């Protein structure tokens, strides 16, 4: 495994400070500082803000928007309550939205479109979404199933019996083992299926012990096939091997850096660093494999330096970081500048 980040002096100093306010994490900055890089000077920047995506107007011309307004047309496809996000290898960003359905931002074709509208199976109330080998997997609350579609939105199959998942919140995929993980916070469990749709096992159950969950929120898989699960109301991240056996955990409840208040999404970069969103702190925190805090990014903000109720995070192969910033009705995109 590649070398993890070193601790930075400003973070060591900040580690003992309480989070300011009632849920917005505050990062001390100097006047004139660039608020879209983290950490702030004099430390070397590691993460930079790139862009925000809200809807169709992000890819349309200003003149076209004026014509639409004069003609009384609606502003177009846009995000209302983004929930989860994933990318494919063709420049498309897929966003599940609790109100809008599934929205695709095509960064190559420069357009925004609804996804899966021609599918015979409804994608109303979608939750987790993941891409693998040219297929898009969406877990749909109203169906209690995973719906599988092509990149073009054509229906392929469903996974799981109808209402098999009473409270699905996230999906994770391990291409090396051909496994699909469904995180269900009403079952307090992770349900494991083959990518072909065969039920393999379920593990978890409600509790505070090792391998148990209390409203799990999300999951991701590393290059070694280990599964990382955000265990929401146990305020921790648990790690399992590919058989579902418990390995370790880190985190606890608190309002100090390195602790969790309302942990949500989780993702890993190509260096093995672990990113955990917190909807109360309005940031994501970056940890190494030992569970040690490396950096936090964001605060309560409607600008590009923070979030309002971020709920999910995705990192692509180029170490671009995508955050579903729910109450700001947008996807925020960041770039990891240096991870080792």
Coordinates of C-alpha atoms in Angstrom, one line a residue:
X1 CA 0.0 0.0 0.0
X2 CA 1.2 3.5 -0.8
X3 CA 2.4 5.8 2.0
X4 CA -0.3 7.6 3.9
X5 CA -0.4 11.4 4.3
X6 CA 1.6 12.9 7.2
X7 CA -0.2 14.8 9.8
X8 CA 0.0 18.6 9.3
X9 CA 0.9 21.0 12.1
X10 CA -2.4 23.0 11.8
X11 CA -4.4 19.8 12.2
X12 CA -2.6 18.6 15.2
X13 CA -3.3 22.0 16.8
X14 CA -6.9 21.9 15.7
X15 CA -7.5 18.3 16.9
X16 CA -8.2 19.4 20.4
X17 CA -10.7 22.2 19.5
X18 CA -14.4 21.8 19.6
X19 CA -16.5 22.2 16.4
X20 CA -18.0 25.7 16.4
X21 CA -21.7 26.3 16.2
X22 CA -24.6 23.8 16.1
X23 CA -23.3 21.5 13.3
X24 CA -21.1 23.6 11.0
X25 CA -17.4 22.8 11.2
X26 CA -15.3 25.9 11.1
X27 CA -11.8 26.1 9.6
X28 CA -9.7 29.1 10.7
X29 CA -8.6 31.1 7.7
X30 CA -6.8 34.4 7.2
X31 CA -8.2 37.4 5.3
X32 CA -7.7 36.9 1.6
X33 CA -7.1 33.2 1.8
X34 CA -8.3 30.9 -0.9
X35 CA -11.3 29.2 0.6
X36 CA -11.5 26.6 -2.1
X37 CA -8.3 24.7 -1.1
X38 CA -7.7 22.5 1.9
X39 CA -5.7 22.7 4.1
X40 CA -5.2 26.5 4.2
X41 CA -1.7 28.1 3.9
X42 CA 1.0 27.7 5.1
X43 CA 0.2 24.0 4.7
X44 CA 0.5 22.5 1.2
X45 CA -2.9 22.3 -0.5
X46 CA -4.2 18.7 -0.8
X47 CA -7.7 19.2 -2.1
X48 CA -9.2 21.9 -4.4
X49 CA -12.8 22.8 -5.3
X50 CA -13.5 22.4 -9.0
X51 CA -17.2 22.9 -9.8
X52 CA -20.8 22.6 -8.8
X53 CA -23.6 20.9 -10.8
X54 CA -27.2 21.8 -10.2
X55 CA -29.0 21.1 -13.4
X56 CA -29.5 21.8 -17.1
X57 CA -28.4 25.4 -17.0
X58 CA -24.9 24.3 -16.1
X59 CA -24.4 23.2 -19.7
X60 CA -26.6 25.7 -21.5
X61 CA -25.9 29.2 -22.9
X62 CA -27.0 32.3 -21.2
X63 CA -28.8 33.4 -24.4
X64 CA -30.7 30.2 -24.5
X65 CA -31.8 30.7 -20.9
X66 CA -33.1 34.1 -21.7
X67 CA -35.2 32.8 -24.6
X68 CA -36.6 30.1 -22.4
X69 CA -37.6 32.6 -19.8
X70 CA -39.2 34.9 -22.4
X71 CA -41.1 31.9 -23.8
X72 CA -42.4 31.0 -20.3
X73 CA -40.6 27.7 -20.3
X74 CA -39.3 26.0 -17.1
X75 CA -35.6 26.3 -16.3
X76 CA -35.2 22.6 -17.3
X77 CA -33.9 19.5 -15.5
X78 CA -32.4 20.2 -12.1
X79 CA -31.6 18.7 -8.8
X80 CA -34.0 19.1 -5.9
X81 CA -32.9 16.6 -3.2
X82 CA -29.8 14.8 -4.5
X83 CA -29.1 11.6 -2.5
X84 CA -26.3 9.6 -4.1
X85 CA -23.8 10.0 -7.0
X86 CA -21.6 7.8 -9.1
X87 CA -19.6 8.1 -12.4
X88 CA -18.9 5.9 -15.4
X89 CA -15.8 5.8 -17.6
X90 CA -17.5 7.8 -20.4
X91 CA -17.7 11.2 -18.6
X92 CA -21.2 10.8 -17.2
X93 CA -22.2 11.6 -13.6
X94 CA -25.3 9.8 -12.3
X95 CA -27.3 11.4 -9.5
X96 CA -30.2 9.9 -7.6
X97 CA -32.6 12.6 -6.5
X98 CA -35.4 11.9 -4.0
X99 CA -37.7 14.2 -6.0
X100 CA -36.5 14.2 -9.6
X101 CA -35.5 10.6 -10.1
X102 CA -32.1 9.8 -11.6
X103 CA -30.4 12.7 -13.4
X104 CA -27.4 12.2 -15.7
X105 CA -24.8 15.0 -16.3
X106 CA -22.9 14.2 -19.5
X107 CA -19.7 16.2 -19.2
X108 CA -18.6 15.1 -22.7
X109 CA -21.8 15.8 -24.6
X110 CA -22.5 18.8 -22.4
X111 CA -26.1 18.0 -21.6
X112 CA -28.3 16.9 -18.7
X113 CA -31.0 14.3 -19.1
X114 CA -33.3 12.0 -17.1
X115 CA -32.1 8.4 -16.8
X116 CA -34.2 5.3 -17.2
X117 CA -37.4 7.0 -18.3
X118 CA -38.1 4.2 -20.8
X119 CA -37.6 1.4 -18.3
X120 CA -40.7 -0.7 -17.6
X121 CA -39.7 -0.5 -13.9
X122 CA -40.1 2.8 -12.2
X123 CA -37.1 4.6 -10.7
X124 CA -39.2 6.8 -8.4
X125 CA -37.6 7.4 -5.0
X126 CA -34.1 6.1 -5.9
X127 CA -31.4 5.8 -3.2
X128 CA -28.0 4.3 -3.7
X129 CA -26.4 4.1 -7.2
X130 CA -23.2 2.4 -8.5
X131 CA -21.6 1.8 -11.9
X132 CA -19.9 -1.4 -12.9
X133 CA -18.8 -2.8 -16.3
X134 CA -21.2 -0.6 -18.3
X135 CA -24.2 -1.3 -16.1
X136 CA -25.9 1.1 -13.6
X137 CA -27.3 -0.4 -10.4
X138 CA -30.0 1.7 -8.6
X139 CA -31.7 0.7 -5.4
X140 CA -35.3 2.0 -5.4
X141 CA -37.1 2.6 -2.1
X142 CA -40.6 2.3 -3.6
X143 CA -39.7 -1.2 -5.0
X144 CA -37.5 -2.5 -2.3
X145 CA -35.3 -3.8 -5.1
X146 CA -32.1 -3.0 -7.1
X147 CA -32.8 -2.1 -10.7
X148 CA -30.1 -2.8 -13.3
X149 CA -29.9 -0.7 -16.5
X150 CA -27.5 -0.1 -19.3
X151 CA -25.6 3.2 -19.6
X152 CA -28.3 4.3 -22.1
X153 CA -31.0 3.6 -19.6
X154 CA -32.4 0.3 -21.0
X155 CA -33.8 -2.1 -18.4
X156 CA -31.7 -5.2 -17.8
X157 CA -33.1 -6.9 -14.7
X158 CA -34.0 -6.5 -11.0
X159 CA -32.1 -7.9 -8.0
X160 CA -33.9 -9.0 -4.9
X161 CA -37.5 -9.9 -4.5
X162 CA -40.1 -7.1 -4.4
X163 CA -39.7 -5.2 -1.0
X164 CA -36.7 -7.4 -0.1
X165 CA -35.1 -4.2 1.1
X166 CA -37.4 -2.2 3.4
X167 CA -34.9 0.6 4.0
X168 CA -32.2 0.6 1.3
X169 CA -29.8 3.6 1.5
X170 CA -26.6 2.6 -0.4
X171 CA -24.9 0.2 -2.8
X172 CA -21.3 -0.9 -3.1
X173 CA -19.8 -3.1 -5.7
X174 CA -16.7 -5.3 -5.7
X175 CA -15.8 -6.3 -9.3
X176 CA -13.1 -8.6 -8.2
X177 CA -15.5 -10.9 -6.4
X178 CA -18.6 -10.1 -8.4
X179 CA -20.5 -9.0 -5.3
X180 CA -23.1 -6.3 -4.8
X181 CA -23.6 -5.0 -1.3
X182 CA -27.0 -3.4 -0.3
X183 CA -27.0 -1.3 2.9
X184 CA -30.4 -1.4 4.6
X185 CA -30.9 0.8 7.6
X186 CA -34.3 -0.7 8.6
X187 CA -32.8 -4.2 8.6
X188 CA -29.7 -2.9 10.3
X189 CA -27.8 -5.1 7.9
X190 CA -25.8 -5.5 4.7
X191 CA -27.3 -7.8 2.1
X192 CA -24.9 -9.4 -0.3
X193 CA -25.8 -10.5 -3.8
X194 CA -23.9 -11.6 -6.9
X195 CA -24.0 -9.1 -9.8
X196 CA -26.2 -11.6 -11.6
X197 CA -28.8 -11.3 -8.8
X198 CA -28.2 -14.3 -6.6
X199 CA -28.6 -13.8 -2.8
X200 CA -25.4 -14.8 -1.1
X201 CA -25.7 -13.8 2.5
X202 CA -26.8 -11.1 5.0
X203 CA -24.8 -9.9 7.9
X204 CA -25.2 -7.4 10.7
X205 CA -28.3 -7.1 13.0
X206 CA -29.1 -4.3 15.4
X207 CA -26.8 -3.7 18.2
X208 CA -23.6 -2.0 19.4
X209 CA -21.2 -5.0 19.3
X210 CA -18.6 -5.8 16.7
X211 CA -20.3 -6.5 13.4
X212 CA -23.6 -5.1 14.5
X213 CA -25.2 -1.9 13.2
X214 CA -27.5 0.8 14.4
X215 CA -28.9 2.4 11.2
X216 CA -26.0 1.9 8.8
X217 CA -25.8 4.6 6.2
X218 CA -23.3 3.7 3.4
X219 CA -20.6 1.4 2.3
X220 CA -17.6 1.2 0.0
X221 CA -15.1 -1.5 -1.1
X222 CA -11.3 -1.1 -1.3
X223 CA -8.8 -2.8 -3.7
X224 CA -8.4 -5.7 -1.4
X225 CA -12.1 -6.5 -1.2
X226 CA -12.6 -5.1 2.3
X227 CA -16.0 -3.5 2.9
X228 CA -16.2 -0.2 4.9
X229 CA -19.6 0.5 6.4
X230 CA -20.7 3.8 8.1
X231 CA -22.6 2.6 11.2
X232 CA -24.7 5.8 11.7
X233 CA -26.0 5.8 15.2
X234 CA -23.1 3.8 16.6
X235 CA -21.0 6.8 15.2
X236 CA -18.3 4.6 13.7
X237 CA -16.9 3.0 10.6
X238 CA -16.7 -0.8 10.6
X239 CA -14.5 -2.8 8.3
X240 CA -15.2 -6.3 7.1
X241 CA -13.5 -8.9 4.8
X242 CA -15.2 -10.2 1.7
X243 CA -16.9 -13.0 3.7
X244 CA -18.6 -10.5 6.0
X245 CA -16.2 -11.2 8.9
X246 CA -15.6 -8.2 11.2
X247 CA -12.0 -6.8 11.0
X248 CA -11.8 -3.5 12.9
X249 CA -13.5 -0.1 13.5
X250 CA -12.7 3.5 14.2
X251 CA -14.6 6.6 15.3
X252 CA -16.9 7.6 18.1
X253 CA -19.6 10.2 18.8
X254 CA -18.4 13.7 19.5
X255 CA -17.9 17.3 18.2
X256 CA -14.1 17.2 18.1
X257 CA -12.1 16.6 14.8
X258 CA -11.9 12.9 14.1
X259 CA -15.2 12.2 15.8
X260 CA -18.7 11.9 14.2
X261 CA -22.1 13.6 14.9
X262 CA -24.2 12.3 12.0
X263 CA -21.9 10.3 9.6
X264 CA -23.3 9.6 6.2
X265 CA -21.4 8.8 3.0
X266 CA -18.0 7.1 2.7
X267 CA -15.5 6.7 -0.1
X268 CA -11.8 5.8 -0.6
X269 CA -9.2 7.4 -2.9
X270 CA -6.6 5.5 -4.8
X271 CA -4.1 5.8 -2.0
X272 CA -6.4 4.0 0.5
X273 CA -7.4 7.1 2.4
X274 CA -10.9 7.0 3.9
X275 CA -13.4 9.9 3.4
X276 CA -16.4 10.2 5.7
X277 CA -19.1 12.8 5.3
X278 CA -20.8 14.2 8.4
X279 CA -24.2 15.9 7.8
X280 CA -24.1 17.8 11.2
X281 CA -20.5 19.0 10.8
X282 CA -21.2 19.8 7.1
X283 CA -17.8 18.5 6.0
X284 CA -16.0 15.4 5.1
X285 CA -13.1 14.1 7.1
X286 CA -10.1 12.2 5.7
X287 CA -8.6 9.3 7.6
X288 CA -5.7 6.9 7.0
X289 CA -6.1 3.2 7.3
X290 CA -5.3 3.4 11.0
X291 CA -8.3 5.7 11.5
X292 CA -6.1 8.7 12.2
X293 CA -7.5 12.1 11.0
X294 CA -5.5 13.6 8.1
X295 CA -7.7 16.5 7.0
X296 CA -11.3 17.9 7.1
X297 CA -12.9 19.7 4.2
X298 CA -15.8 22.1 4.4
X299 CA -18.1 23.9 6.8
X300 CA -21.7 25.1 6.9
X301 CA -21.9 27.2 3.8
X302 CA -23.9 28.0 0.6
X303 CA -20.7 28.9 -1.2
X304 CA -18.0 26.7 -2.6
X305 CA -16.2 26.3 0.7
X306 CA -18.8 24.1 2.3
X307 CA -22.1 22.2 2.4
X308 CA -25.5 22.0 3.9
X309 CA -26.5 18.5 4.8
X310 CA -24.1 16.5 2.6
X311 CA -25.3 13.0 2.3
X312 CA -23.1 10.9 0.0
X313 CA -19.6 10.9 -1.5
X314 CA -18.0 9.2 -4.5
X315 CA -14.4 9.3 -5.7
X316 CA -13.5 8.3 -9.3
X317 CA -10.3 6.7 -10.7
X318 CA -8.8 10.1 -11.2
X319 CA -9.3 11.0 -7.5
X320 CA -12.0 13.6 -8.3
X321 CA -14.4 13.8 -5.3
X322 CA -18.1 14.2 -5.8
X323 CA -20.4 15.2 -2.9
X324 CA -24.2 15.2 -2.9
X325 CA -24.8 18.5 -1.1
X326 CA -28.5 17.9 -0.5
X327 CA -29.9 21.1 0.9
X328 CA -27.8 23.2 -1.4
X329 CA -29.4 21.2 -4.3
X330 CA -26.1 20.4 -6.0
X331 CA -23.2 18.1 -6.6
X332 CA -19.9 19.6 -5.6
X333 CA -16.7 18.3 -7.3
X334 CA -13.2 18.5 -5.8
X335 CA -9.8 17.3 -6.9
X336 CA -7.3 15.5 -4.8
X337 CA -4.0 17.2 -5.5
X338 CA -1.7 15.0 -3.6
X339 CA -2.6 11.9 -1.6
X340 CA 0.6 10.5 -0.4

